[in-house]
Short mmCIF file of C-alpha atoms in Angstrom, two decimals:
data_model
loop_
_atom_site.label_atom_id
_atom_site.label_comp_id
_atom_site.label_asym_id
_atom_site.label_seq_id
_atom_site.Cartn_x
_atom_site.Cartn_y
_atom_site.Cartn_z
CA UNK I 276 100.51 87.70 79.31
CA UNK I 277 100.36 91.24 78.03
CA UNK I 278 99.61 94.71 79.14
CA UNK I 279 98.62 97.68 77.08
CA UNK I 280 99.50 101.31 77.31
CA UNK I 281 97.49 103.59 79.55
CA UNK I 282 96.25 106.94 78.32
CA UNK I 283 95.99 108.90 81.52
CA UNK I 284 97.60 109.02 84.93
CA UNK I 285 95.61 107.81 87.95
CA UNK I 286 94.37 110.39 90.42
CA UNK I 287 96.91 109.29 92.96
CA UNK I 288 99.74 109.54 90.47
CA UNK I 289 98.58 112.96 89.37
CA UNK I 290 98.42 114.07 92.99
CA UNK I 291 101.95 112.93 93.51
CA UNK I 292 103.09 114.81 90.42
CA UNK I 293 101.40 117.99 91.58
CA UNK I 294 102.87 117.60 95.03
CA UNK I 295 106.29 117.22 93.51
CA UNK I 296 105.77 120.45 91.58
CA UNK I 297 104.82 122.55 94.58
CA UNK I 298 106.15 126.09 94.64
CA UNK I 299 108.91 127.16 97.02
CA UNK I 300 106.31 129.05 99.08
CA UNK I 301 104.45 125.78 99.72
CA UNK I 302 107.33 123.68 100.94
CA UNK I 303 110.72 124.07 102.47
CA UNK I 304 113.44 124.77 99.88
CA UNK I 305 115.99 122.11 99.17
CA UNK I 306 119.70 122.65 99.61
CA UNK I 307 120.85 125.49 97.41
CA UNK I 308 117.47 127.21 97.72
CA UNK I 309 115.62 125.05 95.16
CA UNK I 310 112.65 122.79 95.73
CA UNK I 311 113.87 120.26 93.18
CA UNK I 312 112.29 116.86 93.09
CA UNK I 313 114.45 114.05 94.33
CA UNK I 314 115.65 111.81 91.56
CA UNK I 315 114.27 108.26 91.92
CA UNK I 316 115.48 105.07 90.17
CA UNK I 317 113.32 101.96 90.06
CA UNK I 318 114.80 98.65 88.94
CA UNK I 319 112.02 96.52 87.44
CA UNK I 320 112.58 92.81 86.64
CA UNK I 321 109.90 90.96 84.74
CA UNK I 322 109.69 87.83 82.65
CA UNK I 323 107.76 89.24 79.70
CA UNK I 324 110.70 89.01 77.36
CA UNK I 325 108.70 88.25 74.21
CA UNK I 326 105.70 89.63 72.33
CA UNK I 327 103.20 90.92 73.11
CA UNK I 328 104.17 91.89 76.64
CA UNK I 329 107.70 93.26 76.15
CA UNK I 330 106.95 96.35 74.02
CA UNK I 331 103.72 97.14 75.86
CA UNK I 332 105.25 97.27 79.29
CA UNK I 333 108.17 99.23 77.88
CA UNK I 334 105.68 101.78 76.59
CA UNK I 335 103.90 101.95 79.92
CA UNK I 336 107.08 102.57 81.79
CA UNK I 337 107.96 105.39 79.38
CA UNK I 338 104.51 106.90 79.84
CA UNK I 339 104.88 106.86 83.60
CA UNK I 340 108.34 108.43 83.43
CA UNK I 341 107.01 111.17 81.11
CA UNK I 342 104.42 112.02 83.77
CA UNK I 343 107.03 111.74 86.51
CA UNK I 344 110.25 113.37 85.20
CA UNK I 345 112.14 112.66 88.43
CA UNK I 346 111.58 108.89 88.07
CA UNK I 347 113.77 106.57 86.01
CA UNK I 348 112.60 102.98 85.54
CA UNK I 349 115.33 100.54 84.50
CA UNK I 350 113.58 97.57 82.89
CA UNK I 351 115.25 94.16 82.91
CA UNK I 352 113.16 91.62 81.01
CA UNK I 353 114.32 88.02 81.60
CA UNK I 354 113.40 84.59 80.39
CA UNK I 355 111.55 82.61 83.02
CA UNK I 356 114.29 80.25 84.12
CA UNK I 357 116.98 82.94 83.79
CA UNK I 358 114.92 85.16 86.08
CA UNK I 359 114.58 82.47 88.73
CA UNK I 360 118.33 81.78 88.66
CA UNK I 361 119.24 85.44 88.87
CA UNK I 362 116.72 86.13 91.59
CA UNK I 363 118.11 83.26 93.63
CA UNK I 364 121.62 84.69 93.34
CA UNK I 365 120.65 88.24 94.41
CA UNK I 366 118.45 86.95 97.19
CA UNK I 367 121.44 85.08 98.64
CA UNK I 368 123.26 88.38 98.83
CA UNK I 369 120.40 89.99 100.68
CA UNK I 370 119.60 92.33 97.81
CA UNK I 371 116.99 92.48 95.10
CA UNK I 372 115.30 94.73 92.55
CA UNK I 373 112.65 97.27 93.46
CA UNK I 374 109.87 95.52 91.54
CA UNK I 375 110.14 91.88 90.47
CA UNK I 376 108.08 89.00 89.17
CA UNK I 377 106.56 86.67 91.76
CA UNK I 378 104.08 83.84 91.81
CA UNK I 379 103.55 84.11 95.57
CA UNK I 380 103.46 81.13 97.89
CA UNK I 381 106.49 79.55 99.52
CA UNK I 382 109.02 81.30 97.35
CA UNK I 383 107.67 84.75 98.26
CA UNK I 384 107.49 83.67 101.91
CA UNK I 385 111.19 82.84 101.86
CA UNK I 386 111.99 86.13 100.22
CA UNK I 387 109.94 87.96 102.94
CA UNK I 388 111.66 86.02 105.67
CA UNK I 389 115.05 86.82 104.12
CA UNK I 390 114.36 90.55 104.09
CA UNK I 391 114.10 90.77 100.26
CA UNK I 392 110.38 91.38 99.83
CA UNK I 393 108.67 94.33 101.44
CA UNK I 394 105.45 94.21 103.46
CA UNK I 395 103.32 96.57 101.35
CA UNK I 396 100.09 96.10 103.28
CA UNK I 397 99.91 99.72 104.35
CA UNK I 398 101.39 101.07 101.08
CA UNK I 399 98.53 99.65 99.00
CA UNK I 400 95.74 99.91 101.58
CA UNK I 401 93.82 102.45 99.51
CA UNK I 402 93.67 100.21 96.39
CA UNK I 403 94.23 96.57 97.50
CA UNK I 404 90.43 96.16 97.63
CA UNK I 405 90.28 96.51 93.84
CA UNK I 406 91.68 93.01 93.36
CA UNK I 407 89.78 89.76 93.22
CA UNK I 408 90.46 88.20 96.67
CA UNK I 409 91.42 84.85 95.17
CA UNK I 410 94.00 86.54 92.90
CA UNK I 411 95.49 88.51 95.77
CA UNK I 412 95.59 85.57 98.21
CA UNK I 413 98.77 84.01 96.85
CA UNK I 414 100.69 87.17 97.81
CA UNK I 415 99.27 87.45 101.32
CA UNK I 416 101.34 85.72 103.96
CA UNK I 417 100.66 85.67 107.67
CA UNK I 418 98.12 88.43 107.37
CA UNK I 419 100.48 90.71 105.45
CA UNK I 420 100.68 91.51 101.75
CA UNK I 421 103.98 91.20 99.90
CA UNK I 422 102.84 91.46 96.29
CA UNK I 423 100.02 92.23 93.89
CA UNK I 424 98.65 90.16 91.00
CA UNK I 425 98.49 91.10 87.34
CA UNK I 426 97.14 87.80 86.00
CA UNK I 427 95.44 84.62 87.18
CA UNK I 428 94.44 81.44 85.46
CA UNK I 429 94.78 77.70 85.50
CA UNK I 430 96.64 74.87 83.87
CA UNK I 431 94.74 72.61 81.53
CA UNK I 432 95.11 70.70 78.24
CA UNK I 433 95.27 72.84 75.13
CA UNK I 434 94.56 70.63 72.14
CA UNK I 435 94.42 70.67 68.36
CA UNK I 436 90.80 69.87 67.32
CA UNK I 437 91.88 69.01 63.78
CA UNK I 438 94.45 66.44 64.94
CA UNK I 439 91.92 64.95 67.37
CA UNK I 440 89.45 64.60 64.50
CA UNK I 441 92.08 63.02 62.31
CA UNK I 442 92.74 60.44 65.03
CA UNK I 443 89.02 59.70 65.45
CA UNK I 444 88.69 61.33 68.87
CA UNK I 445 85.22 62.80 69.02
CA UNK I 446 85.47 64.72 72.31
CA UNK I 447 88.07 65.61 74.91
CA UNK I 448 88.74 62.85 77.46
CA UNK I 449 87.04 63.24 80.82
CA UNK I 450 88.83 60.41 82.67
CA UNK I 451 92.44 59.24 82.87
CA UNK I 452 91.55 55.99 81.06
CA UNK I 453 89.94 57.99 78.24
CA UNK I 454 93.00 60.20 78.14
CA UNK I 455 95.37 57.29 77.70
CA UNK I 456 93.08 55.86 75.00
CA UNK I 457 93.26 59.24 73.19
CA UNK I 458 97.06 59.16 73.38
CA UNK I 459 97.07 55.69 71.83
CA UNK I 460 94.72 56.74 69.04
CA UNK I 461 96.86 59.77 68.20
CA UNK I 462 100.01 57.56 68.06
CA UNK I 463 98.20 55.03 65.83
CA UNK I 464 97.30 57.91 63.46
CA UNK I 465 100.97 58.99 63.28
CA UNK I 466 100.45 62.11 65.39
CA UNK I 467 102.63 63.17 68.27
CA UNK I 468 100.15 63.20 71.17
CA UNK I 469 101.89 65.63 73.58
CA UNK I 470 104.44 68.39 73.43
CA UNK I 471 106.64 68.67 76.51
CA UNK I 472 109.56 70.89 77.47
CA UNK I 473 111.72 68.32 79.24
CA UNK I 474 114.65 70.68 79.55
CA UNK I 475 112.62 73.31 81.35
CA UNK I 476 111.32 70.69 83.81
CA UNK I 477 108.56 72.84 85.36
CA UNK I 478 105.99 71.88 82.66
CA UNK I 479 106.39 68.23 83.61
CA UNK I 480 105.54 68.80 87.23
CA UNK I 481 102.00 69.79 86.22
CA UNK I 482 101.27 66.16 85.39
CA UNK I 483 102.42 64.76 88.72
CA UNK I 484 100.68 67.54 90.65
CA UNK I 485 97.32 67.10 88.90
CA UNK I 486 97.49 63.31 89.33
CA UNK I 487 98.28 63.82 93.04
CA UNK I 488 95.32 66.21 93.27
CA UNK I 489 92.98 63.81 91.50
CA UNK I 490 94.08 60.71 93.44
CA UNK I 491 94.91 62.09 96.93
CA UNK I 492 92.85 65.26 96.95
CA UNK I 493 93.91 68.83 97.77
CA UNK I 494 94.08 68.42 101.55
CA UNK I 495 96.76 65.72 101.15
CA UNK I 496 99.13 68.15 99.33
CA UNK I 497 98.61 70.73 102.03
CA UNK I 498 99.14 68.17 104.80
CA UNK I 499 102.32 66.91 103.13
CA UNK I 500 103.79 70.40 103.10
CA UNK I 501 103.04 70.86 106.81
CA UNK I 502 104.30 67.42 107.84
CA UNK I 503 107.26 67.58 105.45
CA UNK I 504 106.46 64.07 104.30
CA UNK I 505 105.33 63.10 100.80
CA UNK I 506 105.62 59.34 101.20
CA UNK I 507 101.91 58.88 100.80
CA UNK I 508 100.67 55.84 98.89
CA UNK I 509 98.42 58.17 96.85
CA UNK I 510 101.46 60.22 95.78
CA UNK I 511 103.21 57.07 94.75
CA UNK I 512 100.13 56.13 92.75
CA UNK I 513 100.30 59.53 91.03
CA UNK I 514 103.83 58.69 89.94
CA UNK I 515 102.72 55.29 88.71
CA UNK I 516 100.04 56.87 86.59
CA UNK I 517 102.54 59.31 85.12
CA UNK I 518 104.94 56.47 84.40
CA UNK I 519 102.07 54.67 82.66
CA UNK I 520 101.74 57.70 80.43
CA UNK I 521 105.50 58.12 79.84
CA UNK I 522 105.81 54.44 78.92
CA UNK I 523 103.52 55.13 75.95
CA UNK I 524 106.20 57.50 74.58
CA UNK I 525 103.69 60.25 73.86
CA UNK I 526 106.08 63.18 73.63
CA UNK I 527 107.82 64.74 70.64
CA UNK I 528 111.23 63.53 69.53
CA UNK I 529 113.96 65.20 71.56
CA UNK I 530 111.57 66.40 74.28
CA UNK I 531 114.15 65.82 77.03
CA UNK I 532 116.26 68.62 75.57
CA UNK I 533 113.38 70.90 74.59
CA UNK I 534 112.87 74.30 76.22
CA UNK I 535 109.41 75.83 76.51
CA UNK I 536 109.21 79.15 74.66
CA UNK I 537 111.70 78.93 71.82
CA UNK I 538 111.24 77.97 68.16
CA UNK I 539 112.40 74.42 69.01
CA UNK I 540 110.34 74.12 72.20
CA UNK I 541 107.07 72.88 73.53
CA UNK I 542 104.91 75.84 72.65
CA UNK I 543 106.24 75.88 69.06
CA UNK I 544 105.49 72.18 68.66
CA UNK I 545 101.83 72.99 69.45
CA UNK I 546 101.61 76.19 67.47
CA UNK I 547 103.05 74.53 64.38
CA UNK I 548 100.61 71.66 64.53
CA UNK I 549 103.32 69.06 65.26
CA UNK I 550 101.74 67.89 68.47
CA UNK I 551 98.10 67.38 69.49
CA UNK I 552 98.23 68.55 73.15
CA UNK I 553 100.15 70.41 75.75
CA UNK I 554 99.37 70.74 79.49
CA UNK I 555 99.93 74.46 80.12
CA UNK I 556 98.56 77.59 81.66
CA UNK I 557 96.36 80.35 80.26
CA UNK I 558 99.28 82.00 78.50
CA UNK I 559 99.76 79.03 76.12
CA UNK I 560 98.02 80.46 73.06
CA UNK I 561 100.08 83.64 73.17
CA UNK I 562 103.38 81.75 73.40
CA UNK I 563 102.30 79.33 70.66
CA UNK I 564 101.66 82.24 68.39
CA UNK I 565 104.87 84.01 69.25
CA UNK I 566 107.08 80.94 68.75
CA UNK I 567 105.40 79.26 65.80
CA UNK I 568 101.83 80.05 64.80
CA UNK I 569 98.23 80.60 65.78
CA UNK I 570 96.00 77.54 65.52
CA UNK I 571 92.90 79.75 65.42
CA UNK I 572 89.61 77.96 65.92
CA UNK I 573 91.39 74.61 65.88
CA UNK I 574 92.73 75.28 69.39
CA UNK I 575 90.59 73.93 72.21
CA UNK I 576 90.91 73.60 75.99
CA UNK I 577 89.79 70.97 78.52
CA UNK I 578 90.51 70.41 82.24
CA UNK I 579 92.79 67.71 83.50
CA UNK I 580 90.80 64.45 83.51
CA UNK I 581 89.39 62.78 86.60
CA UNK I 582 91.11 59.66 87.92
CA UNK I 583 88.69 56.86 88.57
CA UNK I 584 88.41 56.10 92.28
CA UNK I 585 90.40 59.18 93.31
CA UNK I 586 89.60 61.35 96.29
CA UNK I 587 90.02 64.59 94.37
CA UNK I 588 87.33 66.26 92.22
CA UNK I 589 87.76 66.99 88.53
CA UNK I 590 86.65 70.50 89.27
CA UNK I 591 89.78 71.26 91.34
CA UNK I 592 92.23 73.38 89.46
CA UNK I 593 95.98 73.81 89.44
CA UNK I 594 97.13 77.28 88.60
CA UNK I 595 98.12 80.66 89.82
CA UNK I 596 99.10 83.86 88.11
CA UNK I 597 101.73 86.44 87.70
CA UNK I 598 102.33 89.14 90.22
CA UNK I 599 104.85 91.65 91.40
CA UNK I 600 106.67 91.90 94.73
CA UNK I 601 108.36 95.01 95.94
CA UNK I 602 111.93 95.12 97.20
CA UNK I 603 112.37 95.96 100.88
CA UNK I 604 114.33 99.14 100.10
CA UNK I 605 112.23 100.25 97.14
CA UNK I 606 111.12 103.91 96.96
CA UNK I 607 107.42 104.75 97.45
CA UNK I 608 107.18 105.42 93.68
CA UNK I 609 107.50 101.64 93.10
CA UNK I 610 104.04 100.95 94.52
CA UNK I 611 102.70 104.04 92.82
CA UNK I 612 103.93 102.65 89.48
CA UNK I 613 102.19 99.32 90.22
CA UNK I 614 98.97 101.22 90.94
CA UNK I 615 99.40 102.90 87.57
CA UNK I 616 99.81 99.69 85.55
CA UNK I 617 97.14 97.81 87.52
CA UNK I 618 94.28 100.28 87.49
CA UNK I 619 90.84 99.11 86.30
CA UNK I 620 91.25 101.20 83.19
CA UNK I 621 94.54 99.54 82.30
CA UNK I 622 93.20 96.14 83.28
CA UNK I 623 90.51 96.35 80.66
CA UNK I 624 93.06 97.24 78.01
CA UNK I 625 95.30 94.40 79.18
CA UNK I 626 92.53 91.83 79.11
CA UNK I 627 91.50 93.03 75.64
CA UNK I 628 94.81 91.83 74.26
CA UNK I 629 93.76 88.22 75.03
CA UNK I 630 96.96 87.58 76.97
CA UNK I 631 95.78 88.37 80.51
CA UNK I 632 92.85 87.21 82.57
CA UNK I 633 91.02 89.40 85.12
CA UNK I 634 92.43 90.11 88.59
CA UNK I 635 90.74 93.50 89.04
CA UNK I 636 87.09 93.49 90.18
CA UNK I 637 84.52 94.47 87.61
CA UNK I 638 86.71 93.77 84.58
CA UNK I 639 85.54 90.25 83.85
CA UNK I 640 83.33 91.31 80.99
CA UNK I 641 86.42 92.63 79.17
CA UNK I 642 87.40 89.04 78.27
CA UNK I 643 86.57 88.87 74.56
CA UNK I 644 89.21 86.44 73.41
CA UNK I 645 87.62 83.00 72.91
CA UNK I 646 90.67 81.24 74.39
CA UNK I 647 90.51 83.40 77.49
CA UNK I 648 86.85 82.65 77.83
CA UNK I 649 87.59 78.92 77.69
CA UNK I 650 89.83 79.21 80.73
CA UNK I 651 87.56 81.67 82.56
CA UNK I 652 84.54 79.40 82.08
CA UNK I 653 86.37 76.34 83.47
CA UNK I 654 87.93 78.35 86.34
CA UNK I 655 84.54 79.79 87.27
CA UNK I 656 83.34 76.23 88.02
CA UNK I 657 86.40 75.35 90.10
CA UNK I 658 85.63 73.96 93.54
CA UNK I 659 89.22 74.05 94.75
CA UNK I 660 92.51 75.70 93.74
CA UNK I 661 96.13 74.62 94.15
CA UNK I 662 99.06 76.96 93.51
CA UNK I 663 101.85 75.48 91.36
CA UNK I 664 103.92 73.25 93.67
CA UNK I 665 107.21 74.84 92.62
CA UNK I 666 105.80 78.10 93.98
CA UNK I 667 103.56 76.89 96.80
CA UNK I 668 106.39 75.09 98.51
CA UNK I 669 109.77 76.55 99.62
CA UNK I 670 112.17 76.99 96.65
CA UNK I 671 114.30 73.92 97.37
CA UNK I 672 111.25 71.69 97.75
CA UNK I 673 109.65 73.09 94.58
CA UNK I 674 112.88 72.57 92.66
CA UNK I 675 113.08 68.98 93.89
CA UNK I 676 109.48 68.38 92.74
CA UNK I 677 110.48 69.57 89.24
CA UNK I 678 113.73 67.63 89.16
CA UNK I 679 112.30 64.35 90.48
CA UNK I 680 109.26 64.44 88.18
CA UNK I 681 111.53 65.12 85.23
CA UNK I 682 113.58 62.10 86.13
CA UNK I 683 110.44 60.02 86.49
CA UNK I 684 109.32 61.02 83.01
CA UNK I 685 112.81 60.28 81.65
CA UNK I 686 112.71 56.82 83.23
CA UNK I 687 115.58 57.34 85.63
CA UNK I 688 113.62 57.58 88.90
CA UNK I 689 110.80 55.41 90.26
CA UNK I 690 107.52 56.75 91.73
CA UNK I 691 108.78 55.67 95.17
CA UNK I 692 112.08 57.48 94.66
CA UNK I 693 110.22 60.66 93.66
CA UNK I 694 108.33 60.97 96.96
CA UNK I 695 111.40 59.97 98.95
CA UNK I 696 113.52 62.66 97.33
CA UNK I 697 110.88 65.37 97.85
CA UNK I 698 110.46 64.29 101.49
CA UNK I 699 114.19 64.42 102.17
CA UNK I 700 114.45 67.89 100.75
CA UNK I 701 111.43 69.08 102.71
CA UNK I 702 112.86 67.72 105.96
CA UNK I 703 116.20 69.36 105.29
CA UNK I 704 114.60 72.79 105.12
#
């Protein structure tokens, strides 16, 4: 998840700069007889608080400010969960930053309904067509656009080929039965099968969501959200399958207290070779490298296995991407800055880092990183797409999914109790 520095200003940005520098004869003088540019401050909250994203976006903001001396961009990089907590707090007060991280879906809908996120449909009309429609769709609500994407991808299993070979596993599992067999073989070989950030909770919900997709099919998840009822036998079956996995004790020691992106977390367990698999999004290799090490050619990727007899197809993907929403009171320069960092030229540089996947049309060939190609190749074959449930659903419902699945994995909640808790939360909305 990284961006690289841009060398030149976009034509629109340059036009804005020239307009701001008009002579007194070309525009009415400001108070005091001077045509001074109005000072603008943009508060930008993002979650790229580690390498390689943090310094790159900092450099891009500085470049933009150098080209627009009247603009000051205050950058506030936050850890993922810290961002969500802080955003929830400011949203309750009816305020928010000018530009902030979003994943779209139900959370963004609630922010729009609450007067936090701005309808930017008209503001980006001259460049919204540069995005891949699928990437932009998560930020379009009720025919209006409330955000723009900077990354898209999918969740799948990242695995250590060397550890698979050591355990006698010749190829990635294609079915749930084969997956459980692989877990058993890894344990028998003295290898921790799966790294999981139990403390963070959101990584665990990927398992339940994928199993629900494979067993019930995508329409069932959409219908459940509309009906506000998740007490579907297929969803209970998804919990039973996950419990079946958890009962094998496949996760690293201390996983219940493990975060995701710290030296003692899930990504580090993978990057250091202490675990054979993690179910994670396209950013996983970058975080592995940042927190522990780069597995190099030993790192592979495979889609979540099919569940025998399920209604869902193995080609249906769970995922999403990162994007930015604009605060309702943000100055016009906020969307201009987004246009600056999301131009096709910048997109190619961003993709070249290996930390971002294409959202801008015509930049797909810029993917040179082998790990990125793994995800792009699988995603290109996807026949269906589900946004992460903790983003697709309203915040309270998404949080309940995360909490209940975490309790299921910990052995303190049954599959039936999981769907009941999610249903109760949905109906209380």
